[in-house]
PDB file of C-alpha atoms in Angstrom:
ATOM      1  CA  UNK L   1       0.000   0.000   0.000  1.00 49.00           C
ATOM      2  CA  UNK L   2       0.991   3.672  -0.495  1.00 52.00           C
ATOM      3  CA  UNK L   3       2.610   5.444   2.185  1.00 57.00           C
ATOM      4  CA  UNK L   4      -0.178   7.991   1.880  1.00 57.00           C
ATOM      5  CA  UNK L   5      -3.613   7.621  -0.024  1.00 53.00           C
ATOM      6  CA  UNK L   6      -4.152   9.820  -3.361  1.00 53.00           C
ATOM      7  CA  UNK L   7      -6.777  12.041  -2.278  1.00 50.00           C
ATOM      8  CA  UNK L   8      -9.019  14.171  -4.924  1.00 60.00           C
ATOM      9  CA  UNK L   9      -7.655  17.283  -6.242  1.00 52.00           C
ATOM     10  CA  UNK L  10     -10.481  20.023  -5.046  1.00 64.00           C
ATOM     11  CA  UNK L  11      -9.571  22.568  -2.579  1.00 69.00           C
ATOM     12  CA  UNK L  12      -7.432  22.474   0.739  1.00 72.00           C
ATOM     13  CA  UNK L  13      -6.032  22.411   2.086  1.00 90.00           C
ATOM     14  CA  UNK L  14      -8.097  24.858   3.784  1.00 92.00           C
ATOM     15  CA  UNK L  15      -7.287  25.574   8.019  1.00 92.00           C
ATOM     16  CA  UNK L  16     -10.230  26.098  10.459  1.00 92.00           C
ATOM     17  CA  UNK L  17      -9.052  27.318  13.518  1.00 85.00           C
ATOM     18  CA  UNK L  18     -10.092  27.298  16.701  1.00 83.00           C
ATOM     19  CA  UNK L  19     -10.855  30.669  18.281  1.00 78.00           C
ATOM     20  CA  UNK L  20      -8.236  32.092  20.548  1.00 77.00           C
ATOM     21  CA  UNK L  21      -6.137  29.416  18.733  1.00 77.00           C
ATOM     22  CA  UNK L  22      -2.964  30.304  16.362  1.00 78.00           C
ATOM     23  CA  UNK L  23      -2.815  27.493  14.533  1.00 85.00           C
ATOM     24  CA  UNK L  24      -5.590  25.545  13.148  1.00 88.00           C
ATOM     25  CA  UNK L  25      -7.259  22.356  14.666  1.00 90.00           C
ATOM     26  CA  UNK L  26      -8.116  20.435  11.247  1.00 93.00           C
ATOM     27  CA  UNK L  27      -7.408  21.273   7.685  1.00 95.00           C
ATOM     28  CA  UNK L  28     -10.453  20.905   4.878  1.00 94.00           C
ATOM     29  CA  UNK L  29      -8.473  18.568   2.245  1.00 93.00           C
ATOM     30  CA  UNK L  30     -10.610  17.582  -0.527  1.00 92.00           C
ATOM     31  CA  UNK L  31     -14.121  16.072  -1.682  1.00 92.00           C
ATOM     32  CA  UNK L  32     -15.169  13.866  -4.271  1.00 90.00           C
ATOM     33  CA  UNK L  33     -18.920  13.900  -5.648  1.00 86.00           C
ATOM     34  CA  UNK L  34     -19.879   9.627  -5.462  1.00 83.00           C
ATOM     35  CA  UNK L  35     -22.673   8.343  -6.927  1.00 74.00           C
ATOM     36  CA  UNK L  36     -25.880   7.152  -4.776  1.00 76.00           C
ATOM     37  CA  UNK L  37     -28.684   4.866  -5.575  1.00 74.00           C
ATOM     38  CA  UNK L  38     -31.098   7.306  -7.015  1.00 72.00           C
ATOM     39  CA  UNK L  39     -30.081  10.677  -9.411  1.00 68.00           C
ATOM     40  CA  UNK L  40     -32.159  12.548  -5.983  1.00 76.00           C
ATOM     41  CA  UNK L  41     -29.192  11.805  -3.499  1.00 85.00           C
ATOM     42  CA  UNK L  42     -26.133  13.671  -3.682  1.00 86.00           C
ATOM     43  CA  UNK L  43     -23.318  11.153  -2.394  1.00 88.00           C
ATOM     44  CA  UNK L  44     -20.255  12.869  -0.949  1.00 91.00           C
ATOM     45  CA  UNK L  45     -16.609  12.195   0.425  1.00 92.00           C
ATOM     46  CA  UNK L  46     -14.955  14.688   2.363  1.00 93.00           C
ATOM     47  CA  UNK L  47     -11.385  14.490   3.679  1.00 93.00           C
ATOM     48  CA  UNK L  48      -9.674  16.032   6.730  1.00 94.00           C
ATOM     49  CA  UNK L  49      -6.603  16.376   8.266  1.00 95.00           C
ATOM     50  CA  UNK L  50      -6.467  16.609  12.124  1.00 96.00           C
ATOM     51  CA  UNK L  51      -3.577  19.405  13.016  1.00 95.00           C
ATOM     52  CA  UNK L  52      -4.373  19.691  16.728  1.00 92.00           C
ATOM     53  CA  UNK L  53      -6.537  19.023  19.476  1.00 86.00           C
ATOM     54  CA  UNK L  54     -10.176  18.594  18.776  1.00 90.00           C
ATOM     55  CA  UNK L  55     -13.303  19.179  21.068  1.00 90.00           C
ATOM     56  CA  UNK L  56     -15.024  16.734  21.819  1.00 92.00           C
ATOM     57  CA  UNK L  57     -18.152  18.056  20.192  1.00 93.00           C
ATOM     58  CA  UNK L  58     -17.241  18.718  16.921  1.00 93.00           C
ATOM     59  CA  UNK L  59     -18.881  17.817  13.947  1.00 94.00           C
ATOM     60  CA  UNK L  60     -18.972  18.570  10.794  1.00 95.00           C
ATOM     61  CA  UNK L  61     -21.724  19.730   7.921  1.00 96.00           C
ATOM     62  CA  UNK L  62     -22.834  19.822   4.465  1.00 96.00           C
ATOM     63  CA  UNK L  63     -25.373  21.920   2.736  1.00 95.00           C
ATOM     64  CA  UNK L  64     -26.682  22.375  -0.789  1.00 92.00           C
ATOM     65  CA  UNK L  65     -28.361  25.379  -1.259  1.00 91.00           C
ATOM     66  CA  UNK L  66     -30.872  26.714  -3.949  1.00 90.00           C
ATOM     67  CA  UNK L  67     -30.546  29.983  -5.820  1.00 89.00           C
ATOM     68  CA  UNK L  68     -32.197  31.814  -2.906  1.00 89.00           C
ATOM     69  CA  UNK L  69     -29.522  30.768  -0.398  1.00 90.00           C
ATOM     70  CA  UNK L  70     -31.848  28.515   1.205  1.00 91.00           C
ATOM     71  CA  UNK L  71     -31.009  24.916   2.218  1.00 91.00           C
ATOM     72  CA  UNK L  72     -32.407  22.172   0.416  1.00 90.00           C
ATOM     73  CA  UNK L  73     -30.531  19.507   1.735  1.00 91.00           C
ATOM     74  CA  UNK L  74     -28.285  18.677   4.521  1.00 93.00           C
ATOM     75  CA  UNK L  75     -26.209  16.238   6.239  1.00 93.00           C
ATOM     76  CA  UNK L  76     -24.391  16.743  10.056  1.00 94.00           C
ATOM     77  CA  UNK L  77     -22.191  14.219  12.004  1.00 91.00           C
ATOM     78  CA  UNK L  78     -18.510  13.378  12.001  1.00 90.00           C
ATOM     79  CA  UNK L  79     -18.460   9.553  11.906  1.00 89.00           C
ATOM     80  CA  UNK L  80     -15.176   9.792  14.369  1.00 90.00           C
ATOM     81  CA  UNK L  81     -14.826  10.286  17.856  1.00 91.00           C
ATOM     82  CA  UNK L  82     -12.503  13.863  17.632  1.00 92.00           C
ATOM     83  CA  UNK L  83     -11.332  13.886  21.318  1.00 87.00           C
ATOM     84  CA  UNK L  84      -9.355  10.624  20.526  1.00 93.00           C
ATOM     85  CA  UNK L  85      -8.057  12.054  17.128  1.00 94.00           C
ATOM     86  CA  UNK L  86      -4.141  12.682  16.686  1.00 94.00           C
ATOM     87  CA  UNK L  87      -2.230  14.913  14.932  1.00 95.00           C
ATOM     88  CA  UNK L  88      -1.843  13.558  11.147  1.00 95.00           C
ATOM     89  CA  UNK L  89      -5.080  11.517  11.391  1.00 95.00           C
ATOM     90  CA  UNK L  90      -6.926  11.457   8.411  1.00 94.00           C
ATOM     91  CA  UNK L  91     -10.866  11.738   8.202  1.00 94.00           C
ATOM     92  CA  UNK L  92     -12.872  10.600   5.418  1.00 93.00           C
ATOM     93  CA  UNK L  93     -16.494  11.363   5.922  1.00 93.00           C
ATOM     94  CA  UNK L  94     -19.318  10.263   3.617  1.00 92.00           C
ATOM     95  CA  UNK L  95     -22.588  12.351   3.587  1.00 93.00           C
ATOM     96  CA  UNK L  96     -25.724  11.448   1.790  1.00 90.00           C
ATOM     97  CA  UNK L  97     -27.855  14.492   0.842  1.00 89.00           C
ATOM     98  CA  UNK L  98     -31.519  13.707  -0.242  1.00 88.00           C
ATOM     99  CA  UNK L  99     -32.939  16.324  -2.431  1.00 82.00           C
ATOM    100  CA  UNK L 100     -36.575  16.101  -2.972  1.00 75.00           C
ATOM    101  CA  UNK L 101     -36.489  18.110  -6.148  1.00 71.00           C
ATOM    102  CA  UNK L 102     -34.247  18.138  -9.517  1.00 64.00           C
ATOM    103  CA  UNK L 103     -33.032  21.008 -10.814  1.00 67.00           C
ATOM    104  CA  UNK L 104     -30.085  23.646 -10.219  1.00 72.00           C
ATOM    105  CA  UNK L 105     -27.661  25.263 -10.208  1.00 89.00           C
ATOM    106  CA  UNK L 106     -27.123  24.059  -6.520  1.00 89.00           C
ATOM    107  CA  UNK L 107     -24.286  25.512  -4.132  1.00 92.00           C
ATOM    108  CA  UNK L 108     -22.590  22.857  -1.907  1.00 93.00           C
ATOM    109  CA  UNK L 109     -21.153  23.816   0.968  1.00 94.00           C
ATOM    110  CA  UNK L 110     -18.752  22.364   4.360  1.00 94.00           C
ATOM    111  CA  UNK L 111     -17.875  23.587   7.796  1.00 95.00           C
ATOM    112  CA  UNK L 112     -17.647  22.694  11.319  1.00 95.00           C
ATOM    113  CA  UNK L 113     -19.054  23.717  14.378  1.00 94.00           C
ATOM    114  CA  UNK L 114     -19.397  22.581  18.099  1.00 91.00           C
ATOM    115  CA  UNK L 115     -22.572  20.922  19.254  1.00 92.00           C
ATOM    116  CA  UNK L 116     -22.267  22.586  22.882  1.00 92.00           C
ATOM    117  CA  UNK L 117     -23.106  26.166  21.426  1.00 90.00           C
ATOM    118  CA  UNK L 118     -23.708  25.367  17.500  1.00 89.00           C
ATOM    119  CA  UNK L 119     -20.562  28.029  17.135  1.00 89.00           C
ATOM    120  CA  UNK L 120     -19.104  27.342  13.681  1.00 90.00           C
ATOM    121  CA  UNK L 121     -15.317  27.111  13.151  1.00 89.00           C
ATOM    122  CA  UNK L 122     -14.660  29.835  10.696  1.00 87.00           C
ATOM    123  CA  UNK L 123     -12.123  28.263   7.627  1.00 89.00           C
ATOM    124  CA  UNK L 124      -9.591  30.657   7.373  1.00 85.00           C
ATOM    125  CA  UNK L 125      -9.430  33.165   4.371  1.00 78.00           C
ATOM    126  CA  UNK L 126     -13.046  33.070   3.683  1.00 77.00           C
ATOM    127  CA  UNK L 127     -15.419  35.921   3.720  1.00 80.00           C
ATOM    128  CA  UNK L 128     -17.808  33.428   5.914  1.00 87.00           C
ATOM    129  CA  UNK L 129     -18.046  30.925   8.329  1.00 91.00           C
ATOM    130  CA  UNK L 130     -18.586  28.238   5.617  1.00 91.00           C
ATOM    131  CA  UNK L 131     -16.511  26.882   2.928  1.00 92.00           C
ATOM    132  CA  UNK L 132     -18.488  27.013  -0.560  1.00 91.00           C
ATOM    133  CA  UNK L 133     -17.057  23.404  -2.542  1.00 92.00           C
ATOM    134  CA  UNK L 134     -19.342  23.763  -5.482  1.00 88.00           C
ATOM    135  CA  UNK L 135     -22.006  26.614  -6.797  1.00 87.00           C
ATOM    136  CA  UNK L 136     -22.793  24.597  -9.474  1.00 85.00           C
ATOM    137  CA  UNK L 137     -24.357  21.594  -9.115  1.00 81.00           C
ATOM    138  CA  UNK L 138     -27.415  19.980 -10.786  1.00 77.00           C
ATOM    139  CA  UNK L 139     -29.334  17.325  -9.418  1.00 73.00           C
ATOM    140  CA  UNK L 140     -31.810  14.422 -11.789  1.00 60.00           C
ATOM    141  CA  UNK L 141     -29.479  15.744 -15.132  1.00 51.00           C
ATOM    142  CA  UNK L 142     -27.842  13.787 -17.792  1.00 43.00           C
TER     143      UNK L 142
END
């Protein structure tokens, strides 16, 4: 096996940081768009990078969004328990988003936040407390 898995070529990586922090807590890697059992279901793969320590409430989200900003589909959880995460450890999340209608263009969209206070982990160099992946995506399409 490879010393280190090929991951997607997307985005990060991308740090979110902690507040009060100076150096970020996980880095946003990559994503891959995988296909579901029905053209409705948006199938995706996100990858991580643990930096430093993690709360133990973190977890992690995924939104598409319709032209009006407003959600039309979501997934939250972090299948990983992040208080027992190391530096170097490497996440790979998959999120199934059920859309109930076809159509586009659709904006995906990541962060993270803590479940204690719902306070989002801002990814650094963004203009918001999200990290836009995709603004156009169409769902039930050839």
């Amino acid at each position: 096996l490879p010393s280190a898995p090929a991951l997607p070529e997307n985005v990060g990586p991308v740090p979110f940081v902690m507040p009060g922090a100076a150096e970020p807590a996980i880095n946003f890697l990559a994503y891959e768009i995988v296909p579901t059992d029905t053209d409705l279901n948006l199938g995706l793969l996100t990858y991580w990078r643990v930096e430093s320590f993690l709360p133990e409430d973190l977890t992690a989200f995924v939104h598409l969004l319709d032209q009006k900003g407003q959600i039309v589909a979501q997934h939250d959880g972090l299948d990983a328990v992040p208080g027992t995460l190391q530096p170097g450890d490497i996440i790979v999340q998959f999120h199934t988003l059920p859309v109930k209608e076809s159509g586009g263009p659709l904006t995906l969209q990541t962060g993270l936040y803590r479940l204690s206070d719902g306070r989002r982990l801002p990814p650094a160099g963004q203009a918001s407390d999200v990290l836009v992946l995709k603004s156009d995506v169409f769902m039930g399409e050839e």
